[in-house]
Amino acid sequence: MNYLSMNVRAFEALRSMRLLYVEDDTATREELAMILEPWLGELHVASDGQAGLALFAEKRPDLVVTDIQMPKLNGLVMSTRIREIVPGQPIVVVSAYNDVEYLFKALELGIDHYATKPVNVELLLKKLATMANAILAIREREHNQNLLSQYKMLVDQSAIVCKFTPDGRITYVNDKLCELSGYLPEDLLGHDFAELNHESEPPENARNTLEQLRCGTRWTGIVRKRSRAGELLVVESSLVPILD
């Protein structure tokens, strides 16, 4: 295979991956391990399923490539036990062309990534790169969700937050708003946000604000709201349209 013909940038995600490779045939194992290692962050190699399972439990690799027919513990049993440790663990099974029965069993286990012997290294690397990019995308999404949760916590602790539909129906209030106004969430959810206006607030202000938001324009200003006890609450507001 001509490695120079491959798009190296497409395989960049592999350099941050830890991979477990399990193969009982010495020549195959040494050759493929030598080819895979430069593309990966870490490569861990085992010669049978039992050793592979122990390595997985110790190293917790991101990817697993395993032969099916092996002594002590075959690749499918090992994969099943790995999935018991980490549900959804990305696994590539390597099967000989005459291992159709084993291949179907692998598919029944939910392992939808496989390679046939003799292994086409370029295709295997492409498959692993696709899996690696998917792993990184999931990690980035989880990281962003964690950041959003932290931002929400900070906002909830320092500011009042109210979310409402384009026609003004309240769909969310945070604890800080309830604490300052004296309302409970059930007092507010589903109600028109203009119902919270103090009698000193001109009625047309709410209509004008909604119209501006529907046009996709942010609104900033002072509004006069009424607490549950009827007290005047003067609030500096920043209203932002959330678009689909």
PDB file of C-alpha atoms in Angstrom:
ATOM      1  CA  MET A   1       0.000   0.000   0.000  1.00  0.00           C
ATOM      2  CA  ASN A   2       1.206   3.507  -0.799  1.00  0.00           C
ATOM      3  CA  TYR A   3       0.778   5.482   2.444  1.00  0.00           C
ATOM      4  CA  LEU A   4       1.667   8.707   0.662  1.00  0.00           C
ATOM      5  CA  SER A   5      -1.594   8.485  -1.275  1.00  0.00           C
ATOM      6  CA  MET A   6      -3.614   8.696   1.942  1.00  0.00           C
ATOM      7  CA  ASN A   7      -5.051  11.917   3.282  1.00  0.00           C
ATOM      8  CA  VAL A   8      -3.031  12.220   6.492  1.00  0.00           C
ATOM      9  CA  ARG A   9      -5.260  14.971   7.913  1.00  0.00           C
ATOM     10  CA  ALA A  10      -8.230  12.601   7.876  1.00  0.00           C
ATOM     11  CA  PHE A  11      -6.354  10.352  10.322  1.00  0.00           C
ATOM     12  CA  GLU A  12      -5.294  13.100  12.754  1.00  0.00           C
ATOM     13  CA  ALA A  13      -7.941  12.039  15.292  1.00  0.00           C
ATOM     14  CA  LEU A  14      -6.227   8.646  15.634  1.00  0.00           C
ATOM     15  CA  ARG A  15      -3.174  10.293  17.189  1.00  0.00           C
ATOM     16  CA  SER A  16      -5.160  10.989  20.354  1.00  0.00           C
ATOM     17  CA  MET A  17      -6.556   7.444  20.565  1.00  0.00           C
ATOM     18  CA  ARG A  18      -5.518   4.457  22.687  1.00  0.00           C
ATOM     19  CA  LEU A  19      -6.092   1.158  20.882  1.00  0.00           C
ATOM     20  CA  LEU A  20      -6.101  -2.445  22.070  1.00  0.00           C
ATOM     21  CA  TYR A  21      -5.164  -5.001  19.393  1.00  0.00           C
ATOM     22  CA  VAL A  22      -5.797  -8.691  20.163  1.00  0.00           C
ATOM     23  CA  GLU A  23      -4.507 -11.398  17.798  1.00  0.00           C
ATOM     24  CA  ASP A  24      -3.177 -14.888  18.518  1.00  0.00           C
ATOM     25  CA  ASP A  25      -1.191 -15.365  15.289  1.00  0.00           C
ATOM     26  CA  THR A  26       2.309 -14.060  16.020  1.00  0.00           C
ATOM     27  CA  ALA A  27       3.260 -13.024  12.479  1.00  0.00           C
ATOM     28  CA  THR A  28      -0.052 -11.244  11.826  1.00  0.00           C
ATOM     29  CA  ARG A  29       0.026  -9.566  15.241  1.00  0.00           C
ATOM     30  CA  GLU A  30       3.575  -8.243  14.899  1.00  0.00           C
ATOM     31  CA  GLU A  31       3.082  -7.013  11.329  1.00  0.00           C
ATOM     32  CA  LEU A  32      -0.211  -5.184  11.918  1.00  0.00           C
ATOM     33  CA  ALA A  33       0.962  -3.775  15.266  1.00  0.00           C
ATOM     34  CA  MET A  34       4.045  -2.328  13.563  1.00  0.00           C
ATOM     35  CA  ILE A  35       1.837  -0.664  10.920  1.00  0.00           C
ATOM     36  CA  LEU A  36      -0.771   0.675  13.362  1.00  0.00           C
ATOM     37  CA  GLU A  37       1.537   2.046  16.056  1.00  0.00           C
ATOM     38  CA  PRO A  38       2.753   5.211  14.224  1.00  0.00           C
ATOM     39  CA  TRP A  39      -0.858   6.318  13.656  1.00  0.00           C
ATOM     40  CA  LEU A  40      -1.970   6.028  17.285  1.00  0.00           C
ATOM     41  CA  GLY A  41      -1.438   7.750  20.585  1.00  0.00           C
ATOM     42  CA  GLU A  42      -1.016   4.430  22.390  1.00  0.00           C
ATOM     43  CA  LEU A  43      -1.085   0.831  21.195  1.00  0.00           C
ATOM     44  CA  HIS A  44      -1.616  -2.104  23.564  1.00  0.00           C
ATOM     45  CA  VAL A  45      -1.238  -5.641  22.190  1.00  0.00           C
ATOM     46  CA  ALA A  46      -2.473  -8.974  23.529  1.00  0.00           C
ATOM     47  CA  SER A  47      -2.075 -12.528  22.165  1.00  0.00           C
ATOM     48  CA  ASP A  48      -5.405 -13.973  23.335  1.00  0.00           C
ATOM     49  CA  GLY A  49      -8.822 -12.901  24.553  1.00  0.00           C
ATOM     50  CA  GLN A  50      -8.102 -13.468  28.221  1.00  0.00           C
ATOM     51  CA  ALA A  51      -5.013 -11.254  28.136  1.00  0.00           C
ATOM     52  CA  GLY A  52      -6.935  -8.749  25.990  1.00  0.00           C
ATOM     53  CA  LEU A  53      -9.744  -8.502  28.536  1.00  0.00           C
ATOM     54  CA  ALA A  54      -7.247  -7.920  31.343  1.00  0.00           C
ATOM     55  CA  LEU A  55      -5.484  -5.222  29.307  1.00  0.00           C
ATOM     56  CA  PHE A  56      -8.795  -3.556  28.538  1.00  0.00           C
ATOM     57  CA  ALA A  57      -9.774  -3.438  32.204  1.00  0.00           C
ATOM     58  CA  GLU A  58      -6.382  -1.921  33.051  1.00  0.00           C
ATOM     59  CA  LYS A  59      -5.869   0.544  30.184  1.00  0.00           C
ATOM     60  CA  ARG A  60      -9.473   1.379  29.140  1.00  0.00           C
ATOM     61  CA  PRO A  61      -8.538   2.015  25.483  1.00  0.00           C
ATOM     62  CA  ASP A  62     -10.718   4.095  23.184  1.00  0.00           C
ATOM     63  CA  LEU A  63     -10.759   1.468  20.399  1.00  0.00           C
ATOM     64  CA  VAL A  64     -10.475  -2.311  20.240  1.00  0.00           C
ATOM     65  CA  VAL A  65      -9.427  -4.434  17.240  1.00  0.00           C
ATOM     66  CA  THR A  66      -9.704  -8.163  17.806  1.00  0.00           C
ATOM     67  CA  ASP A  67      -9.476 -11.450  15.955  1.00  0.00           C
ATOM     68  CA  ILE A  68     -12.399 -13.817  16.510  1.00  0.00           C
ATOM     69  CA  GLN A  69     -10.899 -17.329  16.758  1.00  0.00           C
ATOM     70  CA  MET A  70      -8.370 -17.324  19.597  1.00  0.00           C
ATOM     71  CA  PRO A  71      -7.376 -19.648  22.453  1.00  0.00           C
ATOM     72  CA  LYS A  72      -8.455 -19.200  26.099  1.00  0.00           C
ATOM     73  CA  LEU A  73     -11.146 -16.642  25.217  1.00  0.00           C
ATOM     74  CA  ASN A  74     -12.380 -16.014  21.682  1.00  0.00           C
ATOM     75  CA  GLY A  75     -12.877 -12.496  20.360  1.00  0.00           C
ATOM     76  CA  LEU A  76     -16.665 -12.545  20.647  1.00  0.00           C
ATOM     77  CA  VAL A  77     -16.692 -13.641  24.287  1.00  0.00           C
ATOM     78  CA  MET A  78     -14.023 -11.059  25.062  1.00  0.00           C
ATOM     79  CA  SER A  79     -16.047  -8.368  23.257  1.00  0.00           C
ATOM     80  CA  THR A  80     -19.166  -9.316  25.211  1.00  0.00           C
ATOM     81  CA  ARG A  81     -17.320  -8.943  28.506  1.00  0.00           C
ATOM     82  CA  ILE A  82     -15.750  -5.672  27.373  1.00  0.00           C
ATOM     83  CA  ARG A  83     -19.219  -4.325  26.581  1.00  0.00           C
ATOM     84  CA  GLU A  84     -20.275  -5.316  30.117  1.00  0.00           C
ATOM     85  CA  ILE A  85     -17.490  -3.054  31.430  1.00  0.00           C
ATOM     86  CA  VAL A  86     -18.058  -0.215  28.931  1.00  0.00           C
ATOM     87  CA  PRO A  87     -21.424  -0.407  27.129  1.00  0.00           C
ATOM     88  CA  GLY A  88     -21.117   0.743  23.538  1.00  0.00           C
ATOM     89  CA  GLN A  89     -17.342   0.303  23.460  1.00  0.00           C
ATOM     90  CA  PRO A  90     -16.171   0.743  19.819  1.00  0.00           C
ATOM     91  CA  ILE A  91     -14.841  -2.633  18.614  1.00  0.00           C
ATOM     92  CA  VAL A  92     -13.620  -3.867  15.236  1.00  0.00           C
ATOM     93  CA  VAL A  93     -13.652  -7.643  14.796  1.00  0.00           C
ATOM     94  CA  VAL A  94     -11.324  -9.244  12.283  1.00  0.00           C
ATOM     95  CA  SER A  95     -12.755 -12.303  10.535  1.00  0.00           C
ATOM     96  CA  ALA A  96     -11.549 -14.745   7.931  1.00  0.00           C
ATOM     97  CA  TYR A  97     -13.777 -15.056   4.865  1.00  0.00           C
ATOM     98  CA  ASN A  98     -15.015 -18.470   6.033  1.00  0.00           C
ATOM     99  CA  ASP A  99     -16.015 -17.186   9.501  1.00  0.00           C
ATOM    100  CA  VAL A 100     -19.514 -16.185   8.377  1.00  0.00           C
ATOM    101  CA  GLU A 101     -21.174 -17.764  11.408  1.00  0.00           C
ATOM    102  CA  TYR A 102     -18.891 -15.857  13.787  1.00  0.00           C
ATOM    103  CA  LEU A 103     -19.488 -12.673  11.834  1.00  0.00           C
ATOM    104  CA  PHE A 104     -23.246 -12.962  12.235  1.00  0.00           C
ATOM    105  CA  LYS A 105     -22.767 -13.524  15.955  1.00  0.00           C
ATOM    106  CA  ALA A 106     -20.671 -10.351  16.074  1.00  0.00           C
ATOM    107  CA  LEU A 107     -23.476  -8.419  14.407  1.00  0.00           C
ATOM    108  CA  GLU A 108     -25.940  -9.855  16.932  1.00  0.00           C
ATOM    109  CA  LEU A 109     -23.732  -8.410  19.678  1.00  0.00           C
ATOM    110  CA  GLY A 110     -24.127  -4.981  18.096  1.00  0.00           C
ATOM    111  CA  ILE A 111     -20.580  -4.892  16.717  1.00  0.00           C
ATOM    112  CA  ASP A 112     -21.086  -3.267  13.332  1.00  0.00           C
ATOM    113  CA  HIS A 113     -17.407  -2.690  12.531  1.00  0.00           C
ATOM    114  CA  TYR A 114     -15.478  -5.576  11.049  1.00  0.00           C
ATOM    115  CA  ALA A 115     -12.541  -6.327   8.769  1.00  0.00           C
ATOM    116  CA  THR A 116     -11.755  -9.457   6.786  1.00  0.00           C
ATOM    117  CA  LYS A 117      -8.469 -11.307   6.525  1.00  0.00           C
ATOM    118  CA  PRO A 118      -6.082 -10.683   4.961  1.00  0.00           C
ATOM    119  CA  VAL A 119      -6.536  -7.213   6.459  1.00  0.00           C
ATOM    120  CA  ASN A 120      -6.570  -4.276   4.064  1.00  0.00           C
ATOM    121  CA  VAL A 121      -4.625  -1.858   6.249  1.00  0.00           C
ATOM    122  CA  GLU A 122      -5.761   1.260   4.427  1.00  0.00           C
ATOM    123  CA  LEU A 123      -9.434   0.325   4.836  1.00  0.00           C
ATOM    124  CA  LEU A 124      -8.868  -0.581   8.490  1.00  0.00           C
ATOM    125  CA  LEU A 125      -7.181   2.762   9.158  1.00  0.00           C
ATOM    126  CA  LYS A 126     -10.044   4.592   7.459  1.00  0.00           C
ATOM    127  CA  LYS A 127     -12.549   2.675   9.595  1.00  0.00           C
ATOM    128  CA  LEU A 128     -10.587   3.470  12.758  1.00  0.00           C
ATOM    129  CA  ALA A 129     -10.274   7.139  11.772  1.00  0.00           C
ATOM    130  CA  THR A 130     -14.042   7.372  11.294  1.00  0.00           C
ATOM    131  CA  MET A 131     -14.588   5.822  14.725  1.00  0.00           C
ATOM    132  CA  ALA A 132     -11.982   8.125  16.289  1.00  0.00           C
ATOM    133  CA  ASN A 133     -13.630  11.233  14.846  1.00  0.00           C
ATOM    134  CA  ALA A 134     -16.989  10.039  16.178  1.00  0.00           C
ATOM    135  CA  ILE A 135     -15.455   9.573  19.651  1.00  0.00           C
ATOM    136  CA  LEU A 136     -13.958  13.078  19.575  1.00  0.00           C
ATOM    137  CA  ALA A 137     -17.290  14.544  18.441  1.00  0.00           C
ATOM    138  CA  ILE A 138     -19.054  12.886  21.389  1.00  0.00           C
ATOM    139  CA  ARG A 139     -16.397  14.161  23.795  1.00  0.00           C
ATOM    140  CA  GLU A 140     -16.702  17.680  22.412  1.00  0.00           C
ATOM    141  CA  ARG A 141     -20.489  17.566  22.750  1.00  0.00           C
ATOM    142  CA  GLU A 142     -20.210  16.343  26.337  1.00  0.00           C
ATOM    143  CA  HIS A 143     -17.650  19.060  27.062  1.00  0.00           C
ATOM    144  CA  ASN A 144     -19.941  21.724  25.609  1.00  0.00           C
ATOM    145  CA  GLN A 145     -22.916  20.387  27.565  1.00  0.00           C
ATOM    146  CA  ASN A 146     -20.832  20.516  30.735  1.00  0.00           C
ATOM    147  CA  LEU A 147     -19.835  24.101  29.982  1.00  0.00           C
ATOM    148  CA  LEU A 148     -23.463  25.055  29.331  1.00  0.00           C
ATOM    149  CA  SER A 149     -24.473  23.497  32.642  1.00  0.00           C
ATOM    150  CA  GLN A 150     -21.787  25.498  34.419  1.00  0.00           C
ATOM    151  CA  TYR A 151     -22.817  28.719  32.659  1.00  0.00           C
ATOM    152  CA  LYS A 152     -26.458  28.065  33.537  1.00  0.00           C
ATOM    153  CA  MET A 153     -25.526  27.507  37.183  1.00  0.00           C
ATOM    154  CA  LEU A 154     -23.579  30.790  37.270  1.00  0.00           C
ATOM    155  CA  VAL A 155     -26.410  32.715  35.606  1.00  0.00           C
ATOM    156  CA  ASP A 156     -29.023  31.173  37.885  1.00  0.00           C
ATOM    157  CA  GLN A 157     -27.017  32.186  40.928  1.00  0.00           C
ATOM    158  CA  SER A 158     -26.525  35.798  39.868  1.00  0.00           C
ATOM    159  CA  ALA A 159     -29.489  36.802  37.676  1.00  0.00           C
ATOM    160  CA  ILE A 160     -33.210  36.242  37.250  1.00  0.00           C
ATOM    161  CA  VAL A 161     -34.110  34.280  34.137  1.00  0.00           C
ATOM    162  CA  CYS A 162     -37.451  33.901  32.406  1.00  0.00           C
ATOM    163  CA  LYS A 163     -38.126  32.194  29.087  1.00  0.00           C
ATOM    164  CA  PHE A 164     -41.332  32.637  27.099  1.00  0.00           C
ATOM    165  CA  THR A 165     -42.880  31.780  23.739  1.00  0.00           C
ATOM    166  CA  PRO A 166     -43.322  34.291  20.879  1.00  0.00           C
ATOM    167  CA  ASP A 167     -46.844  35.034  22.135  1.00  0.00           C
ATOM    168  CA  GLY A 168     -45.548  35.764  25.647  1.00  0.00           C
ATOM    169  CA  ARG A 169     -46.406  32.514  27.477  1.00  0.00           C
ATOM    170  CA  ILE A 170     -43.859  31.708  30.191  1.00  0.00           C
ATOM    171  CA  THR A 171     -42.119  28.341  29.764  1.00  0.00           C
ATOM    172  CA  TYR A 172     -39.256  28.613  32.268  1.00  0.00           C
ATOM    173  CA  VAL A 173     -38.327  30.580  35.381  1.00  0.00           C
ATOM    174  CA  ASN A 174     -35.223  30.082  37.504  1.00  0.00           C
ATOM    175  CA  ASP A 175     -34.988  29.881  41.288  1.00  0.00           C
ATOM    176  CA  LYS A 176     -33.569  33.398  41.588  1.00  0.00           C
ATOM    177  CA  LEU A 177     -36.651  34.917  39.948  1.00  0.00           C
ATOM    178  CA  CYS A 178     -38.951  33.001  42.296  1.00  0.00           C
ATOM    179  CA  GLU A 179     -36.842  33.972  45.295  1.00  0.00           C
ATOM    180  CA  LEU A 180     -36.986  37.703  44.503  1.00  0.00           C
ATOM    181  CA  SER A 181     -40.610  37.846  43.340  1.00  0.00           C
ATOM    182  CA  GLY A 182     -42.161  35.459  45.846  1.00  0.00           C
ATOM    183  CA  TYR A 183     -43.866  33.416  43.114  1.00  0.00           C
ATOM    184  CA  LEU A 184     -43.661  29.654  42.759  1.00  0.00           C
ATOM    185  CA  PRO A 185     -42.898  28.187  39.326  1.00  0.00           C
ATOM    186  CA  GLU A 186     -46.434  26.817  39.054  1.00  0.00           C
ATOM    187  CA  ASP A 187     -47.764  30.370  39.604  1.00  0.00           C
ATOM    188  CA  LEU A 188     -45.954  31.544  36.474  1.00  0.00           C
ATOM    189  CA  LEU A 189     -45.580  28.713  33.943  1.00  0.00           C
ATOM    190  CA  GLY A 190     -48.101  29.008  31.122  1.00  0.00           C
ATOM    191  CA  HIS A 191     -49.080  32.560  32.059  1.00  0.00           C
ATOM    192  CA  ASP A 192     -48.577  35.681  29.955  1.00  0.00           C
ATOM    193  CA  PHE A 193     -45.390  37.421  31.033  1.00  0.00           C
ATOM    194  CA  ALA A 194     -47.239  40.755  30.849  1.00  0.00           C
ATOM    195  CA  GLU A 195     -49.362  39.612  33.810  1.00  0.00           C
ATOM    196  CA  LEU A 196     -46.322  40.253  35.983  1.00  0.00           C
ATOM    197  CA  ASN A 197     -46.178  43.912  35.015  1.00  0.00           C
ATOM    198  CA  HIS A 198     -46.758  46.494  37.721  1.00  0.00           C
ATOM    199  CA  GLU A 199     -49.693  48.851  37.148  1.00  0.00           C
ATOM    200  CA  SER A 200     -47.188  51.654  36.565  1.00  0.00           C
ATOM    201  CA  GLU A 201     -45.805  49.838  33.500  1.00  0.00           C
ATOM    202  CA  PRO A 202     -47.513  51.085  30.294  1.00  0.00           C
ATOM    203  CA  PRO A 203     -49.423  48.145  28.672  1.00  0.00           C
ATOM    204  CA  GLU A 204     -48.069  48.922  25.211  1.00  0.00           C
ATOM    205  CA  ASN A 205     -44.492  48.298  26.388  1.00  0.00           C
ATOM    206  CA  ALA A 206     -45.026  44.532  26.544  1.00  0.00           C
ATOM    207  CA  ARG A 207     -46.570  44.477  23.058  1.00  0.00           C
ATOM    208  CA  ASN A 208     -43.731  46.541  21.596  1.00  0.00           C
ATOM    209  CA  THR A 209     -41.132  44.359  23.273  1.00  0.00           C
ATOM    210  CA  LEU A 210     -42.636  41.148  21.891  1.00  0.00           C
ATOM    211  CA  GLU A 211     -42.860  42.629  18.403  1.00  0.00           C
ATOM    212  CA  GLN A 212     -39.190  43.600  18.514  1.00  0.00           C
ATOM    213  CA  LEU A 213     -38.178  40.141  19.689  1.00  0.00           C
ATOM    214  CA  ARG A 214     -40.231  38.471  16.934  1.00  0.00           C
ATOM    215  CA  CYS A 215     -38.193  40.484  14.436  1.00  0.00           C
ATOM    216  CA  GLY A 216     -35.051  38.855  15.863  1.00  0.00           C
ATOM    217  CA  THR A 217     -33.846  42.008  17.630  1.00  0.00           C
ATOM    218  CA  ARG A 218     -32.489  42.054  21.171  1.00  0.00           C
ATOM    219  CA  TRP A 219     -34.278  44.333  23.650  1.00  0.00           C
ATOM    220  CA  THR A 220     -32.624  46.026  26.634  1.00  0.00           C
ATOM    221  CA  GLY A 221     -34.290  48.368  29.096  1.00  0.00           C
ATOM    222  CA  ILE A 222     -35.961  48.911  32.461  1.00  0.00           C
ATOM    223  CA  VAL A 223     -39.244  47.152  33.256  1.00  0.00           C
ATOM    224  CA  ARG A 224     -41.529  47.461  36.252  1.00  0.00           C
ATOM    225  CA  LYS A 225     -42.713  44.126  37.575  1.00  0.00           C
ATOM    226  CA  ARG A 226     -44.993  43.171  40.438  1.00  0.00           C
ATOM    227  CA  SER A 227     -44.050  40.756  43.206  1.00  0.00           C
ATOM    228  CA  ARG A 228     -46.517  38.234  44.548  1.00  0.00           C
ATOM    229  CA  ALA A 229     -47.117  40.612  47.465  1.00  0.00           C
ATOM    230  CA  GLY A 230     -47.886  43.439  45.029  1.00  0.00           C
ATOM    231  CA  GLU A 231     -44.617  45.304  45.568  1.00  0.00           C
ATOM    232  CA  LEU A 232     -42.896  47.162  42.738  1.00  0.00           C
ATOM    233  CA  LEU A 233     -39.823  45.452  41.311  1.00  0.00           C
ATOM    234  CA  VAL A 234     -37.680  47.586  38.998  1.00  0.00           C
ATOM    235  CA  VAL A 235     -35.681  45.249  36.763  1.00  0.00           C
ATOM    236  CA  GLU A 236     -32.941  45.985  34.252  1.00  0.00           C
ATOM    237  CA  SER A 237     -33.786  43.500  31.517  1.00  0.00           C
ATOM    238  CA  SER A 238     -31.975  42.076  28.533  1.00  0.00           C
ATOM    239  CA  LEU A 239     -34.287  40.048  26.285  1.00  0.00           C
ATOM    240  CA  VAL A 240     -32.774  37.924  23.534  1.00  0.00           C
ATOM    241  CA  PRO A 241     -34.709  35.942  20.875  1.00  0.00           C
ATOM    242  CA  ILE A 242     -33.726  32.250  20.763  1.00  0.00           C
ATOM    243  CA  LEU A 243     -34.059  31.158  17.137  1.00  0.00           C
ATOM    244  CA  ASP A 244     -34.650  27.592  15.899  1.00  0.00           C
TER     245      ASP A 244
END
